[in-house]
Amino acid sequence: MKIWISFDMEGVAGVVDWEQCRPSGGPKYQVGCELTLGEVNASIEGAVAAGATTVVVNDSHGAMANLDPRRLAGGARYISGRHKPLYMMQGLDGSVDGIFCIGYHGSISGRPSTLSHSYNPDVFTAARINGELVGETGINALVAEHYGVPFALLAGDAVTWQEGQKFAADAEHVRTKESITRFCAENLHPDESCELIRAAAERAVRRLAAEGMRAPGLPRPTSLELEMLTADMAEVATWARGVERIADRAVRISGDDLLTVFQSFVAVSYITRQAGGR
């Protein structure tokens, strides 16, 4: 049984401020990393307890080198560093039995969710899959569906689950916090959050082994539409393969090959950072 974990930071219990998510935050960032490590390790421990033999962790936040690999539980492999071809989904392939998403958060265009964004808040103002607003879980579902791998566990605030469950119909889920505004939440105590994640991870692996879970179920072809802050960002986006301008500030990527759609999105995400001043 092989479990692949993608973790972010904004959906972790206790994380409510950008300074907890960025190295420039100093001591606050160190606290954010500790809280994140706790939830990631809880998911690993639960998976291993239920029989997972291989666990791969993909650091999906910021510069993607947020944890001390020596402190990862269960001998987990750690994918870290920038410029990943598959970004938040690096390392996922057909050998994986189930996906865990830890510390995930709501979309930039949805209900108030702590530190909400959709990949780059300085560029993307909305994302739609086949016309429906989605967050990062929905965008990442393109890769999950390509390989036929189910989301088995999703942990984040309540909005994260509301937006993500359509792509993770069989998944276990943990609400780590209830967002009040974009910078305020009622958080579970970190010990409770980790306990719930550990138990959910164990249930998820046992269910994968016993009955399996469904992949996201995206149709082919699928369309990903992206709205951007400015028109020049949309123009720059069309420099990437397969990107079509559909409005002054919007583009579309579509096709039968969902991995290619996602790869074009990653290219758009990288190159529009320049137009966005990042």
PDB file of N, CA and C in Angstrom, residues 7-68:
ATOM      1  N   PHE A   7       1.155  18.360   1.211  1.00  0.00           N
ATOM      2  CA  PHE A   7       0.765  19.222   2.329  1.00  0.00           C
ATOM      3  C   PHE A   7       0.986  20.692   2.014  1.00  0.00           C
ATOM      4  N   ASP A   8       0.049  21.482   2.516  1.00  0.00           N
ATOM      5  CA  ASP A   8       0.140  22.930   2.476  1.00  0.00           C
ATOM      6  C   ASP A   8       0.200  23.399   3.929  1.00  0.00           C
ATOM      7  N   MET A   9       0.149  24.691   4.186  1.00  0.00           N
ATOM      8  CA  MET A   9       0.241  25.176   5.564  1.00  0.00           C
ATOM      9  C   MET A   9      -0.983  25.947   6.020  1.00  0.00           C
ATOM     10  N   GLU A  10      -1.664  26.630   5.091  1.00  0.00           N
ATOM     11  CA  GLU A  10      -2.715  27.561   5.495  1.00  0.00           C
ATOM     12  C   GLU A  10      -3.910  26.881   6.159  1.00  0.00           C
ATOM     13  N   GLY A  11      -4.116  25.599   5.896  1.00  0.00           N
ATOM     14  CA  GLY A  11      -5.249  24.899   6.489  1.00  0.00           C
ATOM     15  C   GLY A  11      -4.931  24.190   7.790  1.00  0.00           C
ATOM     16  N   VAL A  12      -3.705  24.299   8.279  1.00  0.00           N
ATOM     17  CA  VAL A  12      -3.289  23.641   9.513  1.00  0.00           C
ATOM     18  C   VAL A  12      -3.909  24.354  10.719  1.00  0.00           C
ATOM     19  N   ALA A  13      -4.322  23.603  11.716  1.00  0.00           N
ATOM     20  CA  ALA A  13      -4.900  24.183  12.931  1.00  0.00           C
ATOM     21  C   ALA A  13      -3.893  25.110  13.594  1.00  0.00           C
ATOM     22  N   GLY A  14      -4.313  26.349  13.868  1.00  0.00           N
ATOM     23  CA  GLY A  14      -3.457  27.325  14.518  1.00  0.00           C
ATOM     24  C   GLY A  14      -2.777  28.287  13.575  1.00  0.00           C
ATOM     25  N   VAL A  15      -2.794  28.020  12.274  1.00  0.00           N
ATOM     26  CA  VAL A  15      -2.171  28.901  11.288  1.00  0.00           C
ATOM     27  C   VAL A  15      -3.239  29.865  10.759  1.00  0.00           C
ATOM     28  N   VAL A  16      -3.019  31.172  10.987  1.00  0.00           N
ATOM     29  CA  VAL A  16      -4.019  32.166  10.593  1.00  0.00           C
ATOM     30  C   VAL A  16      -3.391  33.430   9.996  1.00  0.00           C
ATOM     31  N   ASP A  17      -2.074  33.465   9.848  1.00  0.00           N
ATOM     32  CA  ASP A  17      -1.400  34.683   9.403  1.00  0.00           C
ATOM     33  C   ASP A  17      -0.286  34.301   8.432  1.00  0.00           C
ATOM     34  N   TRP A  18      -0.057  35.162   7.420  1.00  0.00           N
ATOM     35  CA  TRP A  18       0.976  34.873   6.430  1.00  0.00           C
ATOM     36  C   TRP A  18       2.355  34.731   7.067  1.00  0.00           C
ATOM     37  N   GLU A  19       2.610  35.445   8.160  1.00  0.00           N
ATOM     38  CA  GLU A  19       3.931  35.359   8.792  1.00  0.00           C
ATOM     39  C   GLU A  19       4.204  33.967   9.357  1.00  0.00           C
ATOM     40  N   GLN A  20       3.145  33.193   9.598  1.00  0.00           N
ATOM     41  CA  GLN A  20       3.322  31.815  10.045  1.00  0.00           C
ATOM     42  C   GLN A  20       3.670  30.891   8.882  1.00  0.00           C
ATOM     43  N   CYS A  21       3.555  31.404   7.670  1.00  0.00           N
ATOM     44  CA  CYS A  21       3.719  30.577   6.468  1.00  0.00           C
ATOM     45  C   CYS A  21       4.944  30.938   5.650  1.00  0.00           C
ATOM     46  N   ARG A  22       5.668  31.973   6.054  1.00  0.00           N
ATOM     47  CA  ARG A  22       6.794  32.465   5.261  1.00  0.00           C
ATOM     48  C   ARG A  22       8.048  32.582   6.120  1.00  0.00           C
ATOM     49  N   PRO A  23       9.203  32.218   5.583  1.00  0.00           N
ATOM     50  CA  PRO A  23      10.448  32.336   6.354  1.00  0.00           C
ATOM     51  C   PRO A  23      10.687  33.728   6.916  1.00  0.00           C
ATOM     52  N   SER A  24      10.197  34.757   6.227  1.00  0.00           N
ATOM     53  CA  SER A  24      10.374  36.126   6.720  1.00  0.00           C
ATOM     54  C   SER A  24       9.636  36.356   8.031  1.00  0.00           C
ATOM     55  N   GLY A  25       8.744  35.446   8.387  1.00  0.00           N
ATOM     56  CA  GLY A  25       8.006  35.567   9.637  1.00  0.00           C
ATOM     57  C   GLY A  25       8.806  35.222  10.874  1.00  0.00           C
ATOM     58  N   GLY A  26      10.025  34.706  10.682  1.00  0.00           N
ATOM     59  CA  GLY A  26      10.897  34.413  11.812  1.00  0.00           C
ATOM     60  C   GLY A  26      10.290  33.425  12.792  1.00  0.00           C
ATOM     61  N   PRO A  27      10.184  33.790  14.078  1.00  0.00           N
ATOM     62  CA  PRO A  27       9.637  32.863  15.088  1.00  0.00           C
ATOM     63  C   PRO A  27       8.218  32.392  14.765  1.00  0.00           C
ATOM     64  N   LYS A  28       7.407  33.269  14.158  1.00  0.00           N
ATOM     65  CA  LYS A  28       6.045  32.859  13.806  1.00  0.00           C
ATOM     66  C   LYS A  28       6.078  31.756  12.749  1.00  0.00           C
ATOM     67  N   TYR A  29       7.002  31.877  11.798  1.00  0.00           N
ATOM     68  CA  TYR A  29       7.149  30.832  10.771  1.00  0.00           C
ATOM     69  C   TYR A  29       7.591  29.517  11.393  1.00  0.00           C
ATOM     70  N   GLN A  30       8.470  29.557  12.366  1.00  0.00           N
ATOM     71  CA  GLN A  30       8.907  28.336  13.026  1.00  0.00           C
ATOM     72  C   GLN A  30       7.741  27.639  13.706  1.00  0.00           C
ATOM     73  N   VAL A  31       6.845  28.423  14.312  1.00  0.00           N
ATOM     74  CA  VAL A  31       5.645  27.832  14.915  1.00  0.00           C
ATOM     75  C   VAL A  31       4.779  27.198  13.833  1.00  0.00           C
ATOM     76  N   GLY A  32       4.601  27.899  12.715  1.00  0.00           N
ATOM     77  CA  GLY A  32       3.812  27.340  11.617  1.00  0.00           C
ATOM     78  C   GLY A  32       4.378  26.030  11.112  1.00  0.00           C
ATOM     79  N   CYS A  33       5.709  25.951  10.998  1.00  0.00           N
ATOM     80  CA  CYS A  33       6.347  24.714  10.546  1.00  0.00           C
ATOM     81  C   CYS A  33       6.129  23.585  11.553  1.00  0.00           C
ATOM     82  N   GLU A  34       6.206  23.897  12.839  1.00  0.00           N
ATOM     83  CA  GLU A  34       5.999  22.879  13.871  1.00  0.00           C
ATOM     84  C   GLU A  34       4.571  22.356  13.832  1.00  0.00           C
ATOM     85  N   LEU A  35       3.615  23.262  13.697  1.00  0.00           N
ATOM     86  CA  LEU A  35       2.214  22.841  13.627  1.00  0.00           C
ATOM     87  C   LEU A  35       1.975  21.973  12.391  1.00  0.00           C
ATOM     88  N   THR A  36       2.579  22.361  11.278  1.00  0.00           N
ATOM     89  CA  THR A  36       2.429  21.598  10.034  1.00  0.00           C
ATOM     90  C   THR A  36       3.070  20.216  10.163  1.00  0.00           C
ATOM     91  N   LEU A  37       4.260  20.166  10.715  1.00  0.00           N
ATOM     92  CA  LEU A  37       4.941  18.884  10.910  1.00  0.00           C
ATOM     93  C   LEU A  37       4.091  17.940  11.750  1.00  0.00           C
ATOM     94  N   GLY A  38       3.440  18.481  12.775  1.00  0.00           N
ATOM     95  CA  GLY A  38       2.593  17.639  13.614  1.00  0.00           C
ATOM     96  C   GLY A  38       1.478  16.981  12.829  1.00  0.00           C
ATOM     97  N   GLU A  39       0.806  17.737  11.965  1.00  0.00           N
ATOM     98  CA  GLU A  39      -0.306  17.164  11.200  1.00  0.00           C
ATOM     99  C   GLU A  39       0.187  16.205  10.121  1.00  0.00           C
ATOM    100  N   VAL A  40       1.296  16.544   9.470  1.00  0.00           N
ATOM    101  CA  VAL A  40       1.864  15.640   8.466  1.00  0.00           C
ATOM    102  C   VAL A  40       2.267  14.325   9.122  1.00  0.00           C
ATOM    103  N   ASN A  41       2.961  14.393  10.250  1.00  0.00           N
ATOM    104  CA  ASN A  41       3.396  13.172  10.925  1.00  0.00           C
ATOM    105  C   ASN A  41       2.209  12.353  11.423  1.00  0.00           C
ATOM    106  N   ALA A  42       1.166  13.027  11.863  1.00  0.00           N
ATOM    107  CA  ALA A  42      -0.030  12.293  12.301  1.00  0.00           C
ATOM    108  C   ALA A  42      -0.618  11.487  11.150  1.00  0.00           C
ATOM    109  N   SER A  43      -0.641  12.074   9.949  1.00  0.00           N
ATOM    110  CA  SER A  43      -1.189  11.355   8.794  1.00  0.00           C
ATOM    111  C   SER A  43      -0.301  10.177   8.409  1.00  0.00           C
ATOM    112  N   ILE A  44       1.012  10.366   8.517  1.00  0.00           N
ATOM    113  CA  ILE A  44       1.934   9.265   8.227  1.00  0.00           C
ATOM    114  C   ILE A  44       1.750   8.142   9.230  1.00  0.00           C
ATOM    115  N   GLU A  45       1.690   8.485  10.498  1.00  0.00           N
ATOM    116  CA  GLU A  45       1.563   7.474  11.553  1.00  0.00           C
ATOM    117  C   GLU A  45       0.283   6.673  11.403  1.00  0.00           C
ATOM    118  N   GLY A  46      -0.823   7.357  11.069  1.00  0.00           N
ATOM    119  CA  GLY A  46      -2.074   6.646  10.867  1.00  0.00           C
ATOM    120  C   GLY A  46      -2.014   5.712   9.680  1.00  0.00           C
ATOM    121  N   ALA A  47      -1.378   6.179   8.596  1.00  0.00           N
ATOM    122  CA  ALA A  47      -1.264   5.336   7.404  1.00  0.00           C
ATOM    123  C   ALA A  47      -0.430   4.095   7.677  1.00  0.00           C
ATOM    124  N   VAL A  48       0.700   4.273   8.347  1.00  0.00           N
ATOM    125  CA  VAL A  48       1.582   3.147   8.642  1.00  0.00           C
ATOM    126  C   VAL A  48       0.903   2.164   9.591  1.00  0.00           C
ATOM    127  N   ALA A  49       0.174   2.677  10.571  1.00  0.00           N
ATOM    128  CA  ALA A  49      -0.527   1.812  11.520  1.00  0.00           C
ATOM    129  C   ALA A  49      -1.548   0.920  10.828  1.00  0.00           C
ATOM    130  N   ALA A  50      -2.104   1.415   9.716  1.00  0.00           N
ATOM    131  CA  ALA A  50      -3.121   0.649   8.987  1.00  0.00           C
ATOM    132  C   ALA A  50      -2.532  -0.239   7.909  1.00  0.00           C
ATOM    133  N   GLY A  51      -1.206  -0.214   7.735  1.00  0.00           N
ATOM    134  CA  GLY A  51      -0.585  -1.129   6.796  1.00  0.00           C
ATOM    135  C   GLY A  51       0.096  -0.513   5.598  1.00  0.00           C
ATOM    136  N   ALA A  52       0.159   0.815   5.520  1.00  0.00           N
ATOM    137  CA  ALA A  52       0.892   1.434   4.406  1.00  0.00           C
ATOM    138  C   ALA A  52       2.365   1.051   4.477  1.00  0.00           C
ATOM    139  N   THR A  53       2.906   0.635   3.366  1.00  0.00           N
ATOM    140  CA  THR A  53       4.305   0.201   3.328  1.00  0.00           C
ATOM    141  C   THR A  53       5.232   1.263   2.764  1.00  0.00           C
ATOM    142  N   THR A  54       4.676   2.187   1.982  1.00  0.00           N
ATOM    143  CA  THR A  54       5.453   3.292   1.410  1.00  0.00           C
ATOM    144  C   THR A  54       4.662   4.575   1.564  1.00  0.00           C
ATOM    145  N   VAL A  55       5.326   5.606   2.088  1.00  0.00           N
ATOM    146  CA  VAL A  55       4.702   6.926   2.204  1.00  0.00           C
ATOM    147  C   VAL A  55       5.641   7.950   1.589  1.00  0.00           C
ATOM    148  N   VAL A  56       5.108   8.730   0.659  1.00  0.00           N
ATOM    149  CA  VAL A  56       5.866   9.798   0.003  1.00  0.00           C
ATOM    150  C   VAL A  56       5.188  11.121   0.337  1.00  0.00           C
ATOM    151  N   VAL A  57       5.965  12.079   0.813  1.00  0.00           N
ATOM    152  CA  VAL A  57       5.441  13.390   1.205  1.00  0.00           C
ATOM    153  C   VAL A  57       5.951  14.443   0.233  1.00  0.00           C
ATOM    154  N   ASN A  58       5.023  15.162  -0.415  1.00  0.00           N
ATOM    155  CA  ASN A  58       5.390  16.252  -1.308  1.00  0.00           C
ATOM    156  C   ASN A  58       5.121  17.579  -0.619  1.00  0.00           C
ATOM    157  N   ASP A  59       6.179  18.336  -0.347  1.00  0.00           N
ATOM    158  CA  ASP A  59       6.053  19.666   0.229  1.00  0.00           C
ATOM    159  C   ASP A  59       5.471  20.584  -0.828  1.00  0.00           C
ATOM    160  N   SER A  60       4.262  21.088  -0.594  1.00  0.00           N
ATOM    161  CA  SER A  60       3.532  21.836  -1.616  1.00  0.00           C
ATOM    162  C   SER A  60       3.336  23.298  -1.257  1.00  0.00           C
ATOM    163  N   HIS A  61       4.068  23.800  -0.274  1.00  0.00           N
ATOM    164  CA  HIS A  61       3.851  25.158   0.195  1.00  0.00           C
ATOM    165  C   HIS A  61       5.051  26.062  -0.080  1.00  0.00           C
ATOM    166  N   GLY A  62       4.770  27.237  -0.640  1.00  0.00           N
ATOM    167  CA  GLY A  62       5.797  28.265  -0.803  1.00  0.00           C
ATOM    168  C   GLY A  62       6.989  27.778  -1.605  1.00  0.00           C
ATOM    169  N   ALA A  63       8.181  27.929  -1.015  1.00  0.00           N
ATOM    170  CA  ALA A  63       9.401  27.444  -1.664  1.00  0.00           C
ATOM    171  C   ALA A  63       9.559  25.938  -1.531  1.00  0.00           C
ATOM    172  N   MET A  64       8.626  25.300  -0.846  1.00  0.00           N
ATOM    173  CA  MET A  64       8.500  23.836  -0.789  1.00  0.00           C
ATOM    174  C   MET A  64       9.698  23.155  -0.140  1.00  0.00           C
ATOM    175  N   ALA A  65      10.179  23.766   0.924  1.00  0.00           N
ATOM    176  CA  ALA A  65      11.241  23.164   1.742  1.00  0.00           C
ATOM    177  C   ALA A  65      11.022  23.622   3.180  1.00  0.00           C
ATOM    178  N   ASN A  66       9.871  23.235   3.750  1.00  0.00           N
ATOM    179  CA  ASN A  66       9.415  23.784   5.020  1.00  0.00           C
ATOM    180  C   ASN A  66       9.663  22.897   6.229  1.00  0.00           C
ATOM    181  N   LEU A  67      10.005  21.643   6.006  1.00  0.00           N
ATOM    182  CA  LEU A  67      10.143  20.716   7.122  1.00  0.00           C
ATOM    183  C   LEU A  67      11.561  20.171   7.220  1.00  0.00           C
ATOM    184  N   ASP A  68      11.933  19.787   8.422  1.00  0.00           N
ATOM    185  CA  ASP A  68      13.191  19.082   8.653  1.00  0.00           C
ATOM    186  C   ASP A  68      12.959  17.613   8.311  1.00  0.00           C
TER     187      ASP A  68
END
